[in-house]
Coordinates of C-alpha atoms in Angstrom, one line a residue:
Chain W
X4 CA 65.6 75.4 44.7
X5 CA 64.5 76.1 48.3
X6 CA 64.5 79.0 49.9
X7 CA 62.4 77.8 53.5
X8 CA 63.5 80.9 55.2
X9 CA 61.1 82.8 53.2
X10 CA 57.6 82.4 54.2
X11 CA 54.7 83.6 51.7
X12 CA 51.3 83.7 53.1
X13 CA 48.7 83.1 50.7
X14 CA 44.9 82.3 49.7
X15 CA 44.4 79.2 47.5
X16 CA 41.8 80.9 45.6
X17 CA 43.2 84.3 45.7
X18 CA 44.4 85.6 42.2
X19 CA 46.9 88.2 43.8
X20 CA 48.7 85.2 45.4
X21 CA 48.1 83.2 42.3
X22 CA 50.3 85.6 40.6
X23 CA 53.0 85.2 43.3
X24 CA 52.5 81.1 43.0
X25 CA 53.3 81.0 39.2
X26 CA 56.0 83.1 39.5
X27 CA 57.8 81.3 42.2
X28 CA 56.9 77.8 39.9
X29 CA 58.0 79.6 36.9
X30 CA 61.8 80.2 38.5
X31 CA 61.4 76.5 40.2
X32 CA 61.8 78.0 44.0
X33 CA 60.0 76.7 46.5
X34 CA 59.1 79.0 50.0
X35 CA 57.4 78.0 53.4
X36 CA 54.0 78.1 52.1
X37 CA 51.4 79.6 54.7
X38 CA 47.5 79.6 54.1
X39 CA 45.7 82.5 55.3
X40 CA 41.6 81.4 55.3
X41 CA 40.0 84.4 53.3
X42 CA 36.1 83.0 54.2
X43 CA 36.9 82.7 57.8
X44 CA 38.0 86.6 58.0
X45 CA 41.7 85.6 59.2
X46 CA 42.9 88.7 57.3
X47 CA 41.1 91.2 60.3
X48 CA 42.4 88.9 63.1
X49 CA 45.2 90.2 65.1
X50 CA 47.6 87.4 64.2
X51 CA 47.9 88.3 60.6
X52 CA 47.3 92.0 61.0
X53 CA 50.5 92.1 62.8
X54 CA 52.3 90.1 60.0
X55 CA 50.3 92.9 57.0
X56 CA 48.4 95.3 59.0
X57 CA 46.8 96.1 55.2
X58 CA 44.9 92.5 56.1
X59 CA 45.0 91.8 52.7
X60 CA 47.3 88.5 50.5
X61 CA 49.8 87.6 49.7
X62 CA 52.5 88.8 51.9
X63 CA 56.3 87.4 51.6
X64 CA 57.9 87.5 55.2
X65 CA 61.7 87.8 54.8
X66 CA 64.1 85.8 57.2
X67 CA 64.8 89.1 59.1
X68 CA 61.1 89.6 59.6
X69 CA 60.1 92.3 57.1
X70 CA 57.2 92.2 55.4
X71 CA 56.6 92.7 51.8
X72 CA 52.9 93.0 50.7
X73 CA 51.9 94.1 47.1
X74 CA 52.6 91.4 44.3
X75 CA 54.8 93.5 42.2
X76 CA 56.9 94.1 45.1
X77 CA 57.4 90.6 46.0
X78 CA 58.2 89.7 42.4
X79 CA 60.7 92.3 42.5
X80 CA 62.4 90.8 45.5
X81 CA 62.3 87.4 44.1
X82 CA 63.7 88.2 40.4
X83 CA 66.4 90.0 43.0
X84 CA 67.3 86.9 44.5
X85 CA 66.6 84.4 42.3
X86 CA 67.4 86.2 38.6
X87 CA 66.9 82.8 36.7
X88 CA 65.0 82.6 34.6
X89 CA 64.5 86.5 34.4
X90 CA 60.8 87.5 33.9
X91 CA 61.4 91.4 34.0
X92 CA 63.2 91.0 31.4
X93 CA 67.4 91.8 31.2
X94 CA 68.3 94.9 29.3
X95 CA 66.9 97.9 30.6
X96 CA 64.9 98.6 27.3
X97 CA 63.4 94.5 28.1
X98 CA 62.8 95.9 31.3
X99 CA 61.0 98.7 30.6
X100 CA 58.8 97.0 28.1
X101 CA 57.9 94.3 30.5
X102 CA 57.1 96.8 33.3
X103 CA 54.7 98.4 31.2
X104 CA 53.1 95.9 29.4
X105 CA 52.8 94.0 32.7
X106 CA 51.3 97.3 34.5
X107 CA 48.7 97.5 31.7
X108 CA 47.4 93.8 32.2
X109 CA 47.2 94.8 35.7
X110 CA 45.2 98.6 35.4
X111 CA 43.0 97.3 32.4
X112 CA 42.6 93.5 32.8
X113 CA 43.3 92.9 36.4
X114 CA 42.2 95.7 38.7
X115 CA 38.8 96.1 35.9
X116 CA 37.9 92.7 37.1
X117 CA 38.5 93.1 41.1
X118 CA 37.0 96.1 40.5
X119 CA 33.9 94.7 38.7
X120 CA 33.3 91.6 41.5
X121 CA 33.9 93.5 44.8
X122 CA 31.6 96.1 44.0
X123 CA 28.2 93.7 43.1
X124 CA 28.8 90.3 45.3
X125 CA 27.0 90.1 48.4
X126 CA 29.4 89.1 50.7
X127 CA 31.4 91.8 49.8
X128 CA 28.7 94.6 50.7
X129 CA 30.6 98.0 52.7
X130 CA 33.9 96.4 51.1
X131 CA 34.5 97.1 48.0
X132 CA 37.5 98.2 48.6
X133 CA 40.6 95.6 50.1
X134 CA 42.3 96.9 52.8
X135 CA 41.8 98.6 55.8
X136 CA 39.1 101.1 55.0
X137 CA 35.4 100.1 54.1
X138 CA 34.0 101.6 51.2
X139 CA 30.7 101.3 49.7
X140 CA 30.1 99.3 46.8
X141 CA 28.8 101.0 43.3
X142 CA 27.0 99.1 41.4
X143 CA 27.3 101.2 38.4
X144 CA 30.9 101.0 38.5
X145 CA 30.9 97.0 38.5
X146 CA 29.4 97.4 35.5
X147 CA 31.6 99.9 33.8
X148 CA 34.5 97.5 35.2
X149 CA 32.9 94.6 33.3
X150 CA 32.9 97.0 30.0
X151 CA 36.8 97.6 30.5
X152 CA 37.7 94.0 31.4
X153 CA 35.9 93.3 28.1
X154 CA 38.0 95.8 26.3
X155 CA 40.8 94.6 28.1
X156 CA 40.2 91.0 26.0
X157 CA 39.9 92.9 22.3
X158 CA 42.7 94.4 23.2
X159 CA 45.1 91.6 23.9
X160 CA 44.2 89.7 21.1
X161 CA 45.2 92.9 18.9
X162 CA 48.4 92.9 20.8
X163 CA 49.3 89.5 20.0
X164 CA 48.4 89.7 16.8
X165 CA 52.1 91.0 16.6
X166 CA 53.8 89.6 19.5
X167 CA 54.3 85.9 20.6
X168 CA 53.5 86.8 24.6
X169 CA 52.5 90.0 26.3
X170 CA 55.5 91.7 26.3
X171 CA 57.3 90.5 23.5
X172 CA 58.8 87.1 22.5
X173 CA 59.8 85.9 25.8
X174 CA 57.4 84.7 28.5
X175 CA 57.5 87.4 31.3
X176 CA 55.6 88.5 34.3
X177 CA 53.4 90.4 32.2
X178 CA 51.8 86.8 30.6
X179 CA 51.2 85.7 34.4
X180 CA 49.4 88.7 35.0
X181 CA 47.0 88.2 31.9
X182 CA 47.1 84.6 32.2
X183 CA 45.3 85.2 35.7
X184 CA 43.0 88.1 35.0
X185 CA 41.1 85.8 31.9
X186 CA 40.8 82.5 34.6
X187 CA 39.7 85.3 37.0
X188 CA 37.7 87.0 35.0
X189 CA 35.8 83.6 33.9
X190 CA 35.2 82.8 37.4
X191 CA 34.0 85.4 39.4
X192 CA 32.4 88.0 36.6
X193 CA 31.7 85.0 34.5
X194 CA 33.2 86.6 31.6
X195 CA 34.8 84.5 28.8
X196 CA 37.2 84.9 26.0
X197 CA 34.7 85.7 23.4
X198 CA 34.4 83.5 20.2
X199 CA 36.5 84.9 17.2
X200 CA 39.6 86.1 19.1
X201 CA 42.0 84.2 17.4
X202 CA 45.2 85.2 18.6
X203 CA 44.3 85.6 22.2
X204 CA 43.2 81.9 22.1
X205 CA 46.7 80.8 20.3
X206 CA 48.5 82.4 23.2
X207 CA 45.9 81.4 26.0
X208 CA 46.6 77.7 25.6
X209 CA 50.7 78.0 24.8
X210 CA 50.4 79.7 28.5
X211 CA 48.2 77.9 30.7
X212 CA 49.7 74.4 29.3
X213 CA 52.6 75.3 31.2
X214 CA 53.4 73.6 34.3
X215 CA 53.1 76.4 36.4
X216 CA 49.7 77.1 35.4
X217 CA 48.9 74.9 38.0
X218 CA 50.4 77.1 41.0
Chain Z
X18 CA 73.9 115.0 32.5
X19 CA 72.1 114.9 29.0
X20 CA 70.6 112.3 26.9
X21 CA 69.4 114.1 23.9
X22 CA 68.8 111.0 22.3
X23 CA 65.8 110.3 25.1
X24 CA 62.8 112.1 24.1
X25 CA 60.3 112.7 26.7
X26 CA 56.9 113.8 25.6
X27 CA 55.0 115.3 28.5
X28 CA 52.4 118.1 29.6
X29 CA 53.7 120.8 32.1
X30 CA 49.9 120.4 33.6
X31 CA 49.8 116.6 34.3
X32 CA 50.7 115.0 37.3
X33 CA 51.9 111.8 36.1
X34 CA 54.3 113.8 33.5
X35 CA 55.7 115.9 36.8
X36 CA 55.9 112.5 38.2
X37 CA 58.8 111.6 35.8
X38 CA 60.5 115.6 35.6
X39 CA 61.0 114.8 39.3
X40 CA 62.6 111.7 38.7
X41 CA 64.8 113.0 36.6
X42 CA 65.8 116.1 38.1
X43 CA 67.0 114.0 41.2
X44 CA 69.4 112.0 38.9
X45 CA 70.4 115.4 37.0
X46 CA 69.8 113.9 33.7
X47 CA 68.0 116.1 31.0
X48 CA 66.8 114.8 28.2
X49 CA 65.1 116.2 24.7
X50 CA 61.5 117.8 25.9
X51 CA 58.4 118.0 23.9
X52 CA 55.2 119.3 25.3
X53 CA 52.0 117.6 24.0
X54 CA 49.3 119.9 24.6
X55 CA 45.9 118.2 26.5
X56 CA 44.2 121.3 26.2
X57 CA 44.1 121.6 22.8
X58 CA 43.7 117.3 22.3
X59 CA 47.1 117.0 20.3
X60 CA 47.0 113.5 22.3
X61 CA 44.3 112.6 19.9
X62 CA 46.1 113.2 17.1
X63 CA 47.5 111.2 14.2
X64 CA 51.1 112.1 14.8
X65 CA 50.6 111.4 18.9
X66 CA 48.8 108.5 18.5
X67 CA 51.9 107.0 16.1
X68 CA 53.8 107.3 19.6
X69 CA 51.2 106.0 22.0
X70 CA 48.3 104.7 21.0
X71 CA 46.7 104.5 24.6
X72 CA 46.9 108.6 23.9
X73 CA 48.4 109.9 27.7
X74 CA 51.4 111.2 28.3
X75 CA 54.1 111.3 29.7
X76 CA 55.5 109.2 26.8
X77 CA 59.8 108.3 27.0
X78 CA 61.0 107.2 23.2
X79 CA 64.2 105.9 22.8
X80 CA 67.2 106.4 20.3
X81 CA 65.8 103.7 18.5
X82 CA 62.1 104.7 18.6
X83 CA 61.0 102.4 21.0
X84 CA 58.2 104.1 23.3
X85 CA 57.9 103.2 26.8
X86 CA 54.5 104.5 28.1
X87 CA 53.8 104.0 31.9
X88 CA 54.6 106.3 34.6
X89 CA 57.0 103.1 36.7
X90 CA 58.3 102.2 33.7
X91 CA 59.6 104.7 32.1
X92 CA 61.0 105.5 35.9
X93 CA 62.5 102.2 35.7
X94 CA 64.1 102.6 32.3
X95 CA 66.0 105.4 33.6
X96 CA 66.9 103.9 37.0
X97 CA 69.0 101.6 34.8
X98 CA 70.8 103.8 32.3
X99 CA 71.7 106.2 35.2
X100 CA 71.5 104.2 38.3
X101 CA 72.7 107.4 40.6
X102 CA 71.4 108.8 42.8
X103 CA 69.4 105.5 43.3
X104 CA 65.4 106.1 43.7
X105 CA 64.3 102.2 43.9
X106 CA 66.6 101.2 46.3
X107 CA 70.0 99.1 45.9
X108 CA 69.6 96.0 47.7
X109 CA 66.7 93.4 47.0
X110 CA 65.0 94.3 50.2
X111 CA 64.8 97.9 49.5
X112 CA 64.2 97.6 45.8
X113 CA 61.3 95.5 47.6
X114 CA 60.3 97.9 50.1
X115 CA 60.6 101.2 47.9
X116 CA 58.0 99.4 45.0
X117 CA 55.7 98.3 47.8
X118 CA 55.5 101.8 49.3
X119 CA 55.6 103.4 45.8
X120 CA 52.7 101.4 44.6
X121 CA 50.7 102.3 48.0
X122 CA 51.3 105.6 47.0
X123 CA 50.0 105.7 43.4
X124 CA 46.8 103.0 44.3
X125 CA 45.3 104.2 47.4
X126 CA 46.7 108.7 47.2
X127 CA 47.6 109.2 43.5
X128 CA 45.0 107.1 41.8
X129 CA 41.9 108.1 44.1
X130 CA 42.2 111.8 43.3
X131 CA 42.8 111.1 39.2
X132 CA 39.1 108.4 39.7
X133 CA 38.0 112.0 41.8
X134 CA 38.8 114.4 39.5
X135 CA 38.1 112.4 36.0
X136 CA 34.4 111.3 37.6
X137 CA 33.3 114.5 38.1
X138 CA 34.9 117.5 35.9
X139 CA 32.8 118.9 33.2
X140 CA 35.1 119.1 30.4
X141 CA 35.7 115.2 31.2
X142 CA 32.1 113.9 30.5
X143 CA 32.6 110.4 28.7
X144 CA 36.0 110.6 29.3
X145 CA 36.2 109.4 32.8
X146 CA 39.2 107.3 32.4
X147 CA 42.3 107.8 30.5
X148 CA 43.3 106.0 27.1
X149 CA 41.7 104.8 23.9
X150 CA 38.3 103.8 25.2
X151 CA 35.3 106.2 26.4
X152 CA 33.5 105.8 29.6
X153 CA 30.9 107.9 31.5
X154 CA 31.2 109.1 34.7
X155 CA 30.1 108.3 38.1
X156 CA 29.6 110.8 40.5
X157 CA 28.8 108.8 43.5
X158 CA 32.6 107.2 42.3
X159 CA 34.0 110.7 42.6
X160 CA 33.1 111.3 46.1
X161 CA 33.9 107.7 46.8
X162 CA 37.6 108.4 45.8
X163 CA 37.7 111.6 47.2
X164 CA 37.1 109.9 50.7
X165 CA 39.8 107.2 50.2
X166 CA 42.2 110.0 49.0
X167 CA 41.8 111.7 52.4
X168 CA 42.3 108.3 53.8
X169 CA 45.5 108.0 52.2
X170 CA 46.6 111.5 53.8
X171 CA 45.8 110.3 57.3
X172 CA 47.6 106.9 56.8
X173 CA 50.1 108.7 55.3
X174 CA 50.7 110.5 58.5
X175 CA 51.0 107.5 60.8
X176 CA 53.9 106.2 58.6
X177 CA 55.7 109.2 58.7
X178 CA 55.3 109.0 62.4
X179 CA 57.6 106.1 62.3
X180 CA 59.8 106.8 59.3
X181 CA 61.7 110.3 57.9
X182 CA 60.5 109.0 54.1
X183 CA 58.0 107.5 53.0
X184 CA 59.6 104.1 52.5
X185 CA 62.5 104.6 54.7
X186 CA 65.4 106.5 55.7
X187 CA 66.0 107.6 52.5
X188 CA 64.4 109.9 49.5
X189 CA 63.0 107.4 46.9
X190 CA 60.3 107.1 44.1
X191 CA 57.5 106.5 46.9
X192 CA 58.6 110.2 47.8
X193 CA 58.2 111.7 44.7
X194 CA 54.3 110.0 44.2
X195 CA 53.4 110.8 47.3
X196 CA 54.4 114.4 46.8
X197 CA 53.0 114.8 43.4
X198 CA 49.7 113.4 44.8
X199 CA 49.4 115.7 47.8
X200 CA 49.9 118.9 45.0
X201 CA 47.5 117.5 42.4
X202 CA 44.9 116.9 45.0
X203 CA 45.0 120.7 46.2
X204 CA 44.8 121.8 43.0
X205 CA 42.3 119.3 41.5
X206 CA 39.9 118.6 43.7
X207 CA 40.8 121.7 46.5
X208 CA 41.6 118.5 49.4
X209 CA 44.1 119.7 51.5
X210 CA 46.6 118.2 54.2
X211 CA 44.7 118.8 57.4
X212 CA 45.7 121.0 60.1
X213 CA 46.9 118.2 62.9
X214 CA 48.8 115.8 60.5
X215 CA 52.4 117.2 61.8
X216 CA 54.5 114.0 60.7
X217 CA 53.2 114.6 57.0
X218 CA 53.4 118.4 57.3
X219 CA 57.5 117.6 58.3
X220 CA 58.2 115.4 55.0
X221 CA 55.9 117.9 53.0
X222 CA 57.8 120.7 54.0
X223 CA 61.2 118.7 53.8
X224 CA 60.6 117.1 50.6
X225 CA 58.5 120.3 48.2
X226 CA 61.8 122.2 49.3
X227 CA 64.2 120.0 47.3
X228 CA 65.0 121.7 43.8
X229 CA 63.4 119.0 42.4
X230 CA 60.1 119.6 43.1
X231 CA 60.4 122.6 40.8
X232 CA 60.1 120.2 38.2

């Protein structure tokens, strides 16, 4: 299914806009794809700052011109428009469970890892923060991140111990958002699924074999 | 309306538990109110703990025990079973819209003066974020937060330059976090709105007068 009217900008190697990839590949529809260069600084330049003045990815630009930044939000819009297959979930006690399920992957797993990288790397120093603010980095607090996105591990393999995927026994957006945070996590923190988390592993490779793993 | 059958377990002190009393008031549904109380750790407890293991409230559990934990989703769950008046919006653009501005809301206002508060209050030493895991404090965080919450004020402002709410020309969700915010941050951490901010004075004044905010 194409939907070229919709145009998301994106970062190859950004995790929020991996998110937004895997979901569009999970549903099958396909959107004017538009790169935004992350190394260069194209974020700050005028050209996208008019398009997400936030300067941050992705952004989906609708046909009308409005801009939705946010990844949650532009899932939102999509399971709006494009409701098959559903990955919030259909009955509003589905829909709860994947919205909080989902949320924790992001606040624990997620946002612990940003967290944990933008305040220690280098190129990063006096923006530890995305968006349109500079903040300082804390080193302290990359390393308390590191301790939660740890956490964050043990406790997914606890939870599915009982449950076939994040949020239950469906796939939803809640396994994209956990499938992301453990590449993530192994590539810019350099923090693995540890040995012995059995159940975390079982789901890990069920996800990630799926074809839109590679979005 | 009631729906006795809903039990929502909440403190009259937190923020995030007024978050959803709002959200219900505005649809005028009531539903079966328990008070869990912080001060005394009942959220520690055995017989909490059975109902949420991450230990925060609020807490909605349904008729059939099901406990949905998370601020948006428990919002969400009762969007759905009384979708009037509508706080997320009714078309795919505005459910869109209302979750980005919502979520800018609760990241960069609501979630900078919790990181203040918890980094640097006494009786939170080890405790410095919510849920089942202890972590220490970090001052230099607190004052960090505490600089991107008055951020959020300011930018704040300049969208309520341009719109009457705060994602649009209607009350929504984004309203009621953004409210909630601006009253915890007095009272938590003594920031106020600055004199000069007129546009965010208006919508503060227009929407802490709505018998919802008694809530």
């Amino acid at each position: 299914m194409t939907t070229e009217t919709l145009k998301l900008y994106h970062s190859a190697s950004s995790p929020n806009s991996r998110r937004v990839r895997i979901f569009l590949a999970e549903k099958g529809v396909q959107v004017t794809i538009v790169a935004v260069d992350l190394g260069k600084g194209e974020q700050h330049g005028d050209a996208y700052r008019a398009i997400n003045p936030r300067r941050v990815v992705p952004t989906l630009v609708l046909e009308d011109g409005t801009s939705i930044s946010e990844v949650p939000a532009i899932q939102r819009y999509v399971e709006e428009i494009h409701p098959d297959a559903p990955l919030f979930g259909t009955t509003p006690r589905d829909k709860a469970l994947i919205t909080m399920w989902e949320r924790r992957a992001e606040q624990e797993g997620f946002a612990s890892v940003m967290e944990a990288i933008r305040n220690i790397a280098p190129g990063l120093k006096g923006r530890a923060i995305a968006g349109p603010h500079d903040y300082e980095q804390i080193p302290a607090l990359a390393e308390r991140s590191r301790q939660r996105a740890a956490n964050f591990l043990a406790d997914l393999d606890d939870r599915l111990k009982e449950s076939a995927f994040v949020a239950g026994e469906r796939f939803s957006v809640a396994d994209i958002t956990a499938l992301v945070t453990i590449d993530f996590a192994a590539k810019a923190i350099d923090l693995q699924v540890p040995a012995g988390l059995e159940s975390l592993k079982r789901w890990y490779d069920t996800v990630s074999s799926r074809p839109s793993a590679a979005a």
